[in-house]
């Protein structure tokens, strides 16, 4: 009986033990890396891992890993730092999927290291083959990457099936060769710098932009908009078009612009204390360096300061300057201009009156130059044969006065004239009436005859010539 009782007691104990074991939950296996990242909301990290073929399976299959896992905000900050719009753009700016794999591998150590396992300073070789430094101070853990950037562990010791995850607040950067942005061309650089007047000037010279873009090597001393504005003021021009007219036309504009371009690459660090460069225009400029200051001296001895140096472009460098550089410009004298315009009768008359020297030597003149047809009409009106007949009829002194009546001892381009009527003195000692109506200019002589300017604003070395369709007559005794 006692033996039976003992057996029953033993059976009851066994049943009780089995019952207790059935009530206790079985221990749950640790999540794998993907499950842990999903649980932590690390969606950007997961997307990045998926972008590298087979990386996810490699990490899941590794025997032992410690993962420093950046938060979504850490990736957002990385997008901002790399000026990327999204993860795909970030991958492109890192240099492609191969470099992304290096970056992600730099966050994984092929060993298990819980926070409690760490020394004060630890050096780990990562899956990427590069080393990162992990530091522990009390309960705080930080990681330093190859750039010296520091990430903080914000959630430590998330156990996974094959190791541990520490969530961090920064994307760690290894040593990688980042793709270099291609340097802009000259036009793009000038556009970015807001050099709109320079661009307009280059655009005014047919083919110049293409020529500069096609040169193998250039250094451009590029005047700012303010520099061009100062040049407009100095030349009394209201806009770029008037400035081009006053310097003698598009041909001289090309010379001016070429004077700002050296056919070689010279960053400020390449310069000696004093440098002489032959420009694209064939004329020389002098560039001086004093400390961090760089100046450029033009043909007239004027000095410009480099205000923004070393803007790299695809075929050289741009230095922004605060003054328009002026080369020696070729302008015709009054005789050359009249010859080019075919004003043969006027030239014969000037020669006969011995006025050529006076006009060439005058400091500043505006010449209203009658075309040949105007002299022919005057001769017909006076019923005389040729210039000799005119001199015989009026006398040499009177013919000289007629010619002087066409010359104003000051420079007046058409756009310099006031709107409406004005009187201007002439070399004849008698005033001439000039009227501007918009872009049209007329001149009125002493007898009230009105003639039109048919070709305006021919710049000469000491002034300007306007071709007119009549011969102006002063008061003749």
Short mmCIF file of C-alpha atoms in Angstrom, two decimals:
data_model
loop_
_atom_site.label_atom_id
_atom_site.label_comp_id
_atom_site.label_asym_id
_atom_site.label_seq_id
_atom_site.Cartn_x
_atom_site.Cartn_y
_atom_site.Cartn_z
CA UNK A 1 0.00 0.00 0.00
CA UNK A 2 2.76 2.37 0.90
CA UNK A 3 4.53 1.52 -2.39
CA UNK A 4 1.39 2.26 -4.37
CA UNK A 5 1.03 5.58 -2.59
CA UNK A 6 4.58 6.54 -3.51
CA UNK A 7 3.99 5.69 -7.14
CA UNK A 8 0.87 7.81 -7.24
CA UNK A 9 2.74 10.70 -5.63
CA UNK A 10 5.54 10.42 -8.15
CA UNK A 11 3.04 10.41 -11.03
CA UNK A 12 1.32 13.47 -9.70
CA UNK A 13 4.68 15.29 -9.45
CA UNK A 14 5.58 14.36 -13.01
CA UNK A 15 2.21 15.51 -14.29
CA UNK A 16 2.62 18.77 -12.35
CA UNK A 17 6.10 19.32 -13.79
CA UNK A 18 4.92 18.65 -17.33
CA UNK A 19 1.94 20.96 -16.80
CA UNK A 20 4.27 23.76 -15.62
CA UNK A 21 6.52 23.31 -18.61
CA UNK A 22 3.55 23.60 -20.96
CA UNK A 23 2.46 26.90 -19.31
CA UNK A 24 5.90 28.63 -19.79
CA UNK A 25 6.37 30.26 -23.30
CA UNK A 26 9.24 28.96 -25.38
CA UNK A 27 12.10 31.48 -25.86
CA UNK A 28 11.75 33.54 -29.13
CA UNK A 29 14.68 33.56 -31.60
CA UNK A 30 16.37 36.93 -32.19
CA UNK A 31 15.25 38.75 -35.39
CA UNK A 32 17.51 38.85 -38.39
CA UNK A 33 19.03 42.15 -39.57
CA UNK A 34 16.21 42.93 -41.99
CA UNK A 35 13.52 42.25 -39.40
CA UNK A 36 15.31 44.38 -36.81
CA UNK A 37 15.73 47.26 -39.30
CA UNK A 38 12.06 47.07 -40.25
CA UNK A 39 11.06 47.09 -36.59
CA UNK A 40 13.24 50.17 -36.01
CA UNK A 41 11.79 51.96 -39.06
CA UNK A 42 15.16 52.15 -40.86
CA UNK A 43 13.51 52.20 -44.28
CA UNK A 44 16.17 54.24 -46.07
CA UNK A 45 18.94 51.93 -44.87
CA UNK A 46 16.97 48.95 -46.14
CA UNK A 47 16.45 50.65 -49.50
CA UNK A 48 20.16 51.37 -49.72
CA UNK A 49 21.04 47.74 -48.93
CA UNK A 50 18.56 46.57 -51.59
CA UNK A 51 20.26 48.83 -54.14
CA UNK A 52 23.43 46.72 -53.88
CA UNK A 53 22.88 43.28 -55.44
CA UNK A 54 23.23 40.38 -52.94
CA UNK A 55 24.42 42.63 -50.09
CA UNK A 56 21.39 41.83 -47.96
CA UNK A 57 21.85 38.06 -48.24
CA UNK A 58 25.58 38.44 -47.57
CA UNK A 59 24.90 40.27 -44.31
CA UNK A 60 22.16 37.83 -43.30
CA UNK A 61 24.52 34.91 -43.94
CA UNK A 62 27.54 36.33 -42.13
CA UNK A 63 28.48 34.34 -39.02
CA UNK A 64 28.94 37.41 -36.80
CA UNK A 65 28.30 41.12 -37.43
CA UNK A 66 27.95 44.42 -35.63
CA UNK A 67 25.95 46.93 -37.63
CA UNK A 68 26.06 50.68 -37.03
CA UNK A 69 22.71 51.48 -38.65
CA UNK A 70 21.94 55.12 -39.68
CA UNK A 71 18.47 56.46 -39.02
CA UNK A 72 16.27 57.83 -41.80
CA UNK A 73 17.11 61.34 -40.57
CA UNK A 74 20.80 60.52 -40.85
CA UNK A 75 20.25 59.65 -44.52
CA UNK A 76 18.21 62.83 -44.99
CA UNK A 77 21.14 64.83 -43.61
CA UNK A 78 23.48 63.01 -46.00
CA UNK A 79 21.21 63.96 -48.94
CA UNK A 80 21.48 67.58 -47.88
CA UNK A 81 25.26 67.39 -47.47
CA UNK A 82 25.67 65.93 -50.98
CA UNK A 83 22.99 68.20 -52.47
CA UNK A 84 21.09 65.10 -53.55
CA UNK A 85 17.34 64.98 -54.15
CA UNK A 86 16.81 61.32 -53.23
CA UNK A 87 18.63 58.07 -52.58
CA UNK A 88 19.24 57.43 -56.29
CA UNK A 89 20.77 60.88 -56.67
CA UNK A 90 22.90 60.26 -53.57
CA UNK A 91 24.19 57.00 -55.07
CA UNK A 92 25.09 58.90 -58.25
CA UNK A 93 26.92 61.59 -56.30
CA UNK A 94 28.79 58.98 -54.28
CA UNK A 95 30.05 57.50 -57.53
CA UNK A 96 27.61 54.68 -58.17
CA UNK A 97 26.51 51.40 -56.59
CA UNK A 98 30.10 50.20 -56.14
CA UNK A 99 30.88 53.14 -53.86
CA UNK A 100 27.53 52.72 -52.09
CA UNK A 101 28.58 49.16 -51.25
CA UNK A 102 31.82 50.50 -49.74
CA UNK A 103 29.84 53.05 -47.69
CA UNK A 104 27.40 50.42 -46.37
CA UNK A 105 30.22 47.95 -45.70
CA UNK A 106 31.93 50.66 -43.67
CA UNK A 107 28.97 50.42 -41.23
CA UNK A 108 29.47 46.69 -40.60
CA UNK A 109 32.11 45.05 -38.39
CA UNK A 110 32.55 41.26 -38.94
CA UNK A 111 32.37 40.51 -35.20
CA UNK A 112 29.87 40.94 -32.39
CA UNK A 113 30.40 43.95 -30.13
CA UNK A 114 27.70 44.89 -27.63
CA UNK A 115 28.17 48.23 -25.89
CA UNK A 116 29.31 46.48 -22.72
CA UNK A 117 32.06 44.74 -24.71
CA UNK A 118 33.67 48.02 -25.77
CA UNK A 119 36.81 49.60 -24.37
CA UNK A 120 37.14 53.35 -24.04
CA UNK A 121 38.66 53.45 -27.51
CA UNK A 122 38.27 50.71 -30.12
CA UNK A 123 39.56 50.35 -33.65
CA UNK A 124 37.55 48.03 -35.90
CA UNK A 125 38.26 46.88 -39.43
CA UNK A 126 34.94 46.96 -41.28
CA UNK A 127 33.57 44.78 -44.07
CA UNK A 128 34.76 47.47 -46.50
CA UNK A 129 38.34 46.84 -45.35
CA UNK A 130 38.66 50.29 -43.81
CA UNK A 131 39.00 51.13 -40.13
CA UNK A 132 36.65 53.11 -37.94
CA UNK A 133 37.09 54.24 -34.36
CA UNK A 134 34.47 53.51 -31.70
CA UNK A 135 34.66 55.33 -28.36
CA UNK A 136 32.71 54.67 -25.15
CA UNK A 137 32.34 57.15 -22.34
CA UNK A 138 30.03 55.85 -19.63
CA UNK A 139 26.79 54.99 -21.39
CA UNK A 140 27.59 57.01 -24.51
CA UNK A 141 29.08 55.47 -27.64
CA UNK A 142 30.40 57.43 -30.63
CA UNK A 143 31.89 56.38 -33.97
CA UNK A 144 34.40 58.42 -35.98
CA UNK A 145 34.59 57.91 -39.74
CA UNK A 146 37.36 58.48 -42.29
CA UNK A 147 36.47 62.16 -42.69
CA UNK A 148 36.61 62.83 -38.94
CA UNK A 149 32.83 63.05 -38.72
CA UNK A 150 31.32 61.67 -35.52
CA UNK A 151 28.10 59.69 -35.14
CA UNK A 152 26.31 59.00 -31.87
CA UNK A 153 24.72 55.69 -30.97
CA UNK A 154 21.10 56.57 -30.24
CA UNK A 155 19.81 53.03 -29.71
CA UNK A 156 22.35 50.43 -28.58
CA UNK A 157 22.41 46.65 -28.37
CA UNK A 158 19.56 45.55 -30.63
CA UNK A 159 20.30 41.83 -30.71
CA UNK A 160 19.94 40.08 -34.07
CA UNK A 161 20.32 36.45 -35.11
CA UNK A 162 23.95 36.82 -36.08
CA UNK A 163 25.09 39.78 -34.00
CA UNK A 164 23.99 43.21 -32.83
CA UNK A 165 22.72 46.50 -34.26
CA UNK A 166 23.51 49.94 -32.88
CA UNK A 167 21.35 52.70 -34.38
CA UNK A 168 23.35 55.89 -35.14
CA UNK A 169 22.49 59.47 -36.10
CA UNK A 170 24.91 59.95 -38.98
CA UNK A 171 25.91 58.18 -42.19
CA UNK A 172 29.58 57.18 -41.83
CA UNK A 173 31.86 58.01 -44.73
CA UNK A 174 34.88 55.89 -45.67
CA UNK A 175 37.67 56.95 -47.97
CA UNK A 176 36.14 56.82 -51.45
CA UNK A 177 36.92 58.49 -54.73
CA UNK A 178 33.96 60.77 -55.34
CA UNK A 179 33.09 61.73 -58.90
CA UNK A 180 34.19 65.23 -59.80
CA UNK A 181 31.66 67.63 -61.23
CA UNK A 182 32.69 68.74 -64.71
CA UNK A 183 33.87 72.34 -64.72
CA UNK A 184 31.45 74.74 -66.43
CA UNK A 185 32.34 76.30 -69.75
CA UNK A 186 33.03 80.02 -69.97
CA UNK A 187 29.44 80.93 -70.81
CA UNK A 188 28.01 78.86 -67.96
CA UNK A 189 30.53 80.30 -65.48
CA UNK A 190 29.81 83.87 -66.59
CA UNK A 191 26.08 83.19 -66.32
CA UNK A 192 26.47 81.80 -62.79
CA UNK A 193 28.55 84.83 -61.81
CA UNK A 194 25.91 87.21 -63.18
CA UNK A 195 28.26 88.74 -65.77
CA UNK A 196 25.38 89.62 -68.07
CA UNK A 197 27.00 92.63 -69.75
CA UNK A 198 30.13 90.65 -70.60
CA UNK A 199 27.97 87.91 -72.10
CA UNK A 200 26.05 90.50 -74.13
CA UNK A 201 29.33 91.96 -75.38
CA UNK A 202 30.68 88.56 -76.39
CA UNK A 203 27.37 87.82 -78.09
CA UNK A 204 27.65 91.04 -80.11
CA UNK A 205 30.81 89.74 -81.84
CA UNK A 206 29.79 87.06 -84.31
CA UNK A 207 31.52 83.76 -83.53
CA UNK A 208 33.58 85.02 -80.59
CA UNK A 209 31.79 82.88 -78.01
CA UNK A 210 32.41 79.72 -80.01
CA UNK A 211 36.04 80.69 -80.51
CA UNK A 212 36.64 81.15 -76.78
CA UNK A 213 34.83 77.91 -75.94
CA UNK A 214 36.96 76.06 -78.50
CA UNK A 215 40.37 77.28 -77.33
CA UNK A 216 42.53 74.67 -75.63
CA UNK A 217 43.53 76.87 -72.71
CA UNK A 218 42.42 80.34 -71.60
CA UNK A 219 42.60 82.71 -68.68
CA UNK A 220 39.82 85.28 -68.75
CA UNK A 221 39.93 88.53 -66.82
CA UNK A 222 36.18 89.08 -66.79
CA UNK A 223 34.81 92.56 -66.03
CA UNK A 224 31.86 92.67 -63.66
CA UNK A 225 28.62 94.40 -64.61
CA UNK A 226 29.71 97.30 -62.42
CA UNK A 227 32.96 97.53 -64.38
CA UNK A 228 31.03 97.84 -67.63
CA UNK A 229 28.72 100.42 -66.04
CA UNK A 230 31.79 102.50 -65.12
CA UNK A 231 33.07 102.18 -68.70
CA UNK A 232 29.73 103.39 -70.04
CA UNK A 233 29.98 106.44 -67.80
CA UNK A 234 33.57 107.11 -68.84
CA UNK A 235 32.62 107.03 -72.53
CA UNK A 236 29.36 108.91 -72.06
CA UNK A 237 27.39 105.92 -73.34
CA UNK A 238 23.94 104.94 -72.16
CA UNK A 239 24.22 101.28 -73.07
CA UNK A 240 26.48 98.66 -74.59
CA UNK A 241 25.43 99.57 -78.13
CA UNK A 242 26.48 103.20 -77.67
CA UNK A 243 29.76 102.10 -76.11
CA UNK A 244 30.50 99.88 -79.13
CA UNK A 245 29.79 102.81 -81.44
CA UNK A 246 32.07 105.15 -79.52
CA UNK A 247 35.01 102.76 -79.54
CA UNK A 248 34.73 102.31 -83.28
CA UNK A 249 32.39 99.40 -83.85
CA UNK A 250 32.25 95.64 -83.43
CA UNK A 251 35.79 95.13 -84.75
CA UNK A 252 37.22 97.19 -81.92
CA UNK A 253 34.86 95.54 -79.44
CA UNK A 254 36.43 92.22 -80.44
CA UNK A 255 39.86 93.73 -79.78
CA UNK A 256 38.75 94.93 -76.35
CA UNK A 257 37.29 91.56 -75.39
CA UNK A 258 40.33 89.69 -76.74
CA UNK A 259 42.50 91.95 -74.59
CA UNK A 260 40.86 90.30 -71.55
CA UNK A 261 41.84 86.76 -72.63
CA UNK A 262 45.23 85.09 -72.28
CA UNK A 263 45.66 81.88 -74.33
CA UNK A 264 47.05 79.89 -71.38
CA UNK A 265 45.84 78.80 -67.94
CA UNK A 266 47.00 80.94 -65.02
CA UNK A 267 45.43 80.43 -61.61
CA UNK A 268 46.44 83.05 -59.05
CA UNK A 269 48.76 80.51 -57.42
CA UNK A 270 50.59 80.12 -60.74
CA UNK A 271 51.52 83.80 -60.91
CA UNK A 272 54.86 85.42 -60.13
CA UNK A 273 55.04 88.84 -58.48
CA UNK A 274 55.04 90.48 -61.94
CA UNK A 275 53.77 88.81 -65.10
CA UNK A 276 53.47 89.97 -68.69
CA UNK A 277 50.98 88.13 -70.88
CA UNK A 278 50.25 88.47 -74.59
CA UNK A 279 46.48 88.41 -74.98
CA UNK A 280 44.28 86.99 -77.73
CA UNK A 281 44.17 90.52 -79.20
CA UNK A 282 47.95 90.40 -79.66
CA UNK A 283 48.59 93.13 -77.10
CA UNK A 284 50.19 92.73 -73.68
CA UNK A 285 48.79 93.12 -70.18
CA UNK A 286 50.71 93.21 -66.92
CA UNK A 287 49.50 91.14 -63.95
CA UNK A 288 50.94 91.84 -60.50
CA UNK A 289 50.58 89.83 -57.31
CA UNK A 290 51.01 91.24 -53.81
CA UNK A 291 50.03 88.81 -51.10
CA UNK A 292 46.49 87.72 -51.91
CA UNK A 293 45.85 90.77 -54.13
CA UNK A 294 46.05 90.46 -57.91
CA UNK A 295 45.90 93.47 -60.25
CA UNK A 296 45.90 93.84 -64.03
CA UNK A 297 47.26 96.88 -65.88
CA UNK A 298 46.06 97.76 -69.39
CA UNK A 299 47.64 99.61 -72.31
CA UNK A 300 46.59 102.99 -70.93
CA UNK A 301 48.17 102.30 -67.53
CA UNK A 302 44.80 101.77 -65.82
CA UNK A 303 44.70 99.14 -63.08
CA UNK A 304 41.92 96.63 -62.43
CA UNK A 305 41.62 94.54 -59.27
CA UNK A 306 40.76 90.85 -59.29
CA UNK A 307 37.70 90.64 -57.04
CA UNK A 308 36.89 86.93 -57.55
CA UNK A 309 39.86 84.75 -58.49
CA UNK A 310 40.21 81.19 -59.72
CA UNK A 311 36.82 80.25 -61.13
CA UNK A 312 37.73 77.01 -62.88
CA UNK A 313 36.19 76.42 -66.32
CA UNK A 314 36.53 73.43 -68.61
CA UNK A 315 39.33 74.98 -70.66
CA UNK A 316 40.95 77.27 -68.12
CA UNK A 317 40.14 79.80 -65.43
CA UNK A 318 38.20 83.03 -64.95
CA UNK A 319 39.23 85.91 -62.69
CA UNK A 320 36.48 88.53 -62.20
CA UNK A 321 37.85 92.12 -62.29
CA UNK A 322 36.43 95.52 -61.37
CA UNK A 323 37.41 97.46 -64.50
CA UNK A 324 37.18 97.09 -68.28
CA UNK A 325 40.71 96.84 -69.67
CA UNK A 326 41.47 99.05 -72.68
CA UNK A 327 43.93 98.06 -75.39
CA UNK A 328 45.30 100.37 -78.04
CA UNK A 329 42.41 100.76 -80.46
CA UNK A 330 42.74 101.52 -84.15
CA UNK A 331 40.40 104.30 -85.26
CA UNK A 332 40.63 105.98 -88.67
CA UNK A 333 41.49 109.65 -88.91
CA UNK A 334 39.04 111.94 -90.66
CA UNK A 335 40.78 111.58 -94.03
CA UNK A 336 40.80 107.79 -93.81
CA UNK A 337 37.15 107.73 -92.79
CA UNK A 338 36.16 110.01 -95.69
CA UNK A 339 38.18 107.88 -98.10
CA UNK A 340 36.51 104.69 -96.84
CA UNK A 341 33.10 106.34 -97.28
CA UNK A 342 33.96 107.42 -100.84
CA UNK A 343 33.64 111.16 -100.10
CA UNK A 344 36.08 112.08 -102.85
CA UNK A 345 34.71 115.55 -103.63
CA UNK A 346 34.84 116.55 -99.96
CA UNK A 347 38.42 115.33 -99.76
CA UNK A 348 39.37 117.32 -102.86
CA UNK A 349 37.73 120.43 -101.38
CA UNK A 350 39.51 120.00 -98.03
CA UNK A 351 42.81 119.57 -99.86
CA UNK A 352 42.17 122.66 -101.99
CA UNK A 353 41.36 124.69 -98.89
CA UNK A 354 44.40 123.31 -97.08
CA UNK A 355 42.21 122.23 -94.13
CA UNK A 356 43.41 118.64 -93.80
CA UNK A 357 46.12 119.37 -91.25
CA UNK A 358 43.79 121.44 -89.07
CA UNK A 359 41.19 118.66 -88.99
CA UNK A 360 43.73 115.96 -88.27
CA UNK A 361 45.35 117.93 -85.46
CA UNK A 362 42.13 119.13 -83.80
CA UNK A 363 41.59 117.74 -80.32
CA UNK A 364 37.90 116.97 -80.81
CA UNK A 365 35.68 117.38 -83.86
CA UNK A 366 32.31 116.42 -85.25
CA UNK A 367 32.19 116.54 -89.04
CA UNK A 368 28.96 116.76 -91.03
CA UNK A 369 30.39 115.36 -94.24
CA UNK A 370 28.47 115.93 -97.51
CA UNK A 371 28.43 112.95 -99.80
CA UNK A 372 29.46 113.33 -103.46
CA UNK A 373 25.86 113.66 -104.67
CA UNK A 374 25.39 116.67 -102.39
CA UNK A 375 28.31 118.52 -104.02
CA UNK A 376 27.01 117.61 -107.47
CA UNK A 377 23.59 119.07 -106.57
CA UNK A 378 25.22 122.29 -105.30
CA UNK A 379 27.31 122.68 -108.44
CA UNK A 380 24.22 122.20 -110.59
CA UNK A 381 22.29 124.71 -108.50
CA UNK A 382 25.06 127.29 -108.86
CA UNK A 383 25.63 126.29 -112.51
CA UNK A 384 29.37 125.87 -112.18
CA UNK A 385 31.77 123.23 -113.45
CA UNK A 386 33.48 121.22 -110.75
CA UNK A 387 35.29 122.34 -107.62
CA UNK A 388 37.43 124.80 -109.52
CA UNK A 389 34.29 126.53 -110.79
CA UNK A 390 32.93 126.73 -107.23
CA UNK A 391 36.14 128.33 -105.97
CA UNK A 392 36.12 130.75 -108.89
CA UNK A 393 32.50 131.69 -108.18
CA UNK A 394 32.66 132.01 -104.39
CA UNK A 395 36.34 132.65 -103.84
CA UNK A 396 38.82 130.52 -101.94
CA UNK A 397 38.10 132.19 -98.61
CA UNK A 398 34.35 131.58 -98.93
CA UNK A 399 34.85 127.92 -99.87
CA UNK A 400 37.06 127.51 -96.82
CA UNK A 401 34.29 129.03 -94.68
CA UNK A 402 31.77 126.62 -96.23
CA UNK A 403 33.94 123.66 -95.31
CA UNK A 404 34.57 124.98 -91.78
CA UNK A 405 30.80 125.38 -91.37
CA UNK A 406 30.59 121.57 -91.50
CA UNK A 407 32.93 121.09 -88.53
CA UNK A 408 31.94 121.39 -84.85
CA UNK A 409 34.91 121.66 -82.42
CA UNK A 410 33.49 119.00 -80.04
CA UNK A 411 32.51 115.35 -80.23
CA UNK A 412 28.78 114.71 -80.66
CA UNK A 413 27.55 111.26 -81.57
CA UNK A 414 23.91 111.21 -82.64
CA UNK A 415 22.77 109.81 -79.30
CA UNK A 416 24.70 112.55 -77.45
CA UNK A 417 22.39 115.17 -78.94
CA UNK A 418 19.40 116.45 -77.02
CA UNK A 419 16.02 115.55 -78.36
CA UNK A 420 14.74 118.50 -80.40
CA UNK A 421 16.61 121.49 -81.82
CA UNK A 422 19.94 122.88 -80.67
CA UNK A 423 22.54 125.23 -82.06
CA UNK A 424 26.21 124.31 -82.08
CA UNK A 425 29.28 126.41 -82.92
CA UNK A 426 31.37 125.61 -85.99
CA UNK A 427 34.93 126.33 -87.10
CA UNK A 428 33.43 128.95 -89.42
CA UNK A 429 32.53 131.08 -86.40
CA UNK A 430 28.84 130.67 -87.13
CA UNK A 431 26.33 128.46 -85.39
CA UNK A 432 24.72 125.47 -87.04
CA UNK A 433 21.23 124.19 -86.15
CA UNK A 434 20.97 120.48 -85.41
CA UNK A 435 17.69 118.67 -84.71
CA UNK A 436 17.25 115.17 -83.35
CA UNK A 437 13.91 113.43 -83.56
CA UNK A 438 14.27 109.94 -82.16
CA UNK A 439 17.05 108.33 -84.19
CA UNK A 440 16.76 110.86 -87.05
CA UNK A 441 19.10 113.86 -87.21
CA UNK A 442 18.87 116.87 -89.49
CA UNK A 443 21.08 119.95 -89.91
CA UNK A 444 19.89 123.40 -90.98
CA UNK A 445 22.22 125.95 -92.59
CA UNK A 446 22.20 129.75 -92.52
CA UNK A 447 19.82 129.91 -95.49
CA UNK A 448 17.30 127.60 -93.78
CA UNK A 449 18.07 124.58 -95.97
CA UNK A 450 17.54 121.32 -94.09
CA UNK A 451 19.60 118.21 -94.78
CA UNK A 452 19.52 114.69 -93.34
CA UNK A 453 22.21 112.66 -91.65
CA UNK A 454 22.23 109.55 -93.83
CA UNK A 455 25.14 107.73 -92.14
CA UNK A 456 25.62 108.55 -88.46
CA UNK A 457 28.32 107.94 -85.89
CA UNK A 458 31.46 106.99 -87.80
CA UNK A 459 34.02 107.10 -85.01
CA UNK A 460 37.39 108.64 -85.87
CA UNK A 461 40.48 109.01 -83.73
CA UNK A 462 39.61 112.57 -82.65
CA UNK A 463 35.84 112.56 -82.93
CA UNK A 464 33.00 111.46 -85.17
CA UNK A 465 31.76 111.86 -88.74
CA UNK A 466 28.11 112.07 -89.84
CA UNK A 467 27.49 111.81 -93.59
CA UNK A 468 24.78 114.24 -94.83
CA UNK A 469 22.85 114.62 -98.08
CA UNK A 470 23.48 118.32 -98.68
CA UNK A 471 26.18 120.99 -98.57
CA UNK A 472 25.65 123.41 -95.69
CA UNK A 473 26.05 127.09 -96.54
CA UNK A 474 26.99 129.68 -93.92
CA UNK A 475 26.32 133.39 -94.31
CA UNK A 476 28.35 134.47 -97.34
CA UNK A 477 29.09 138.10 -98.16
#
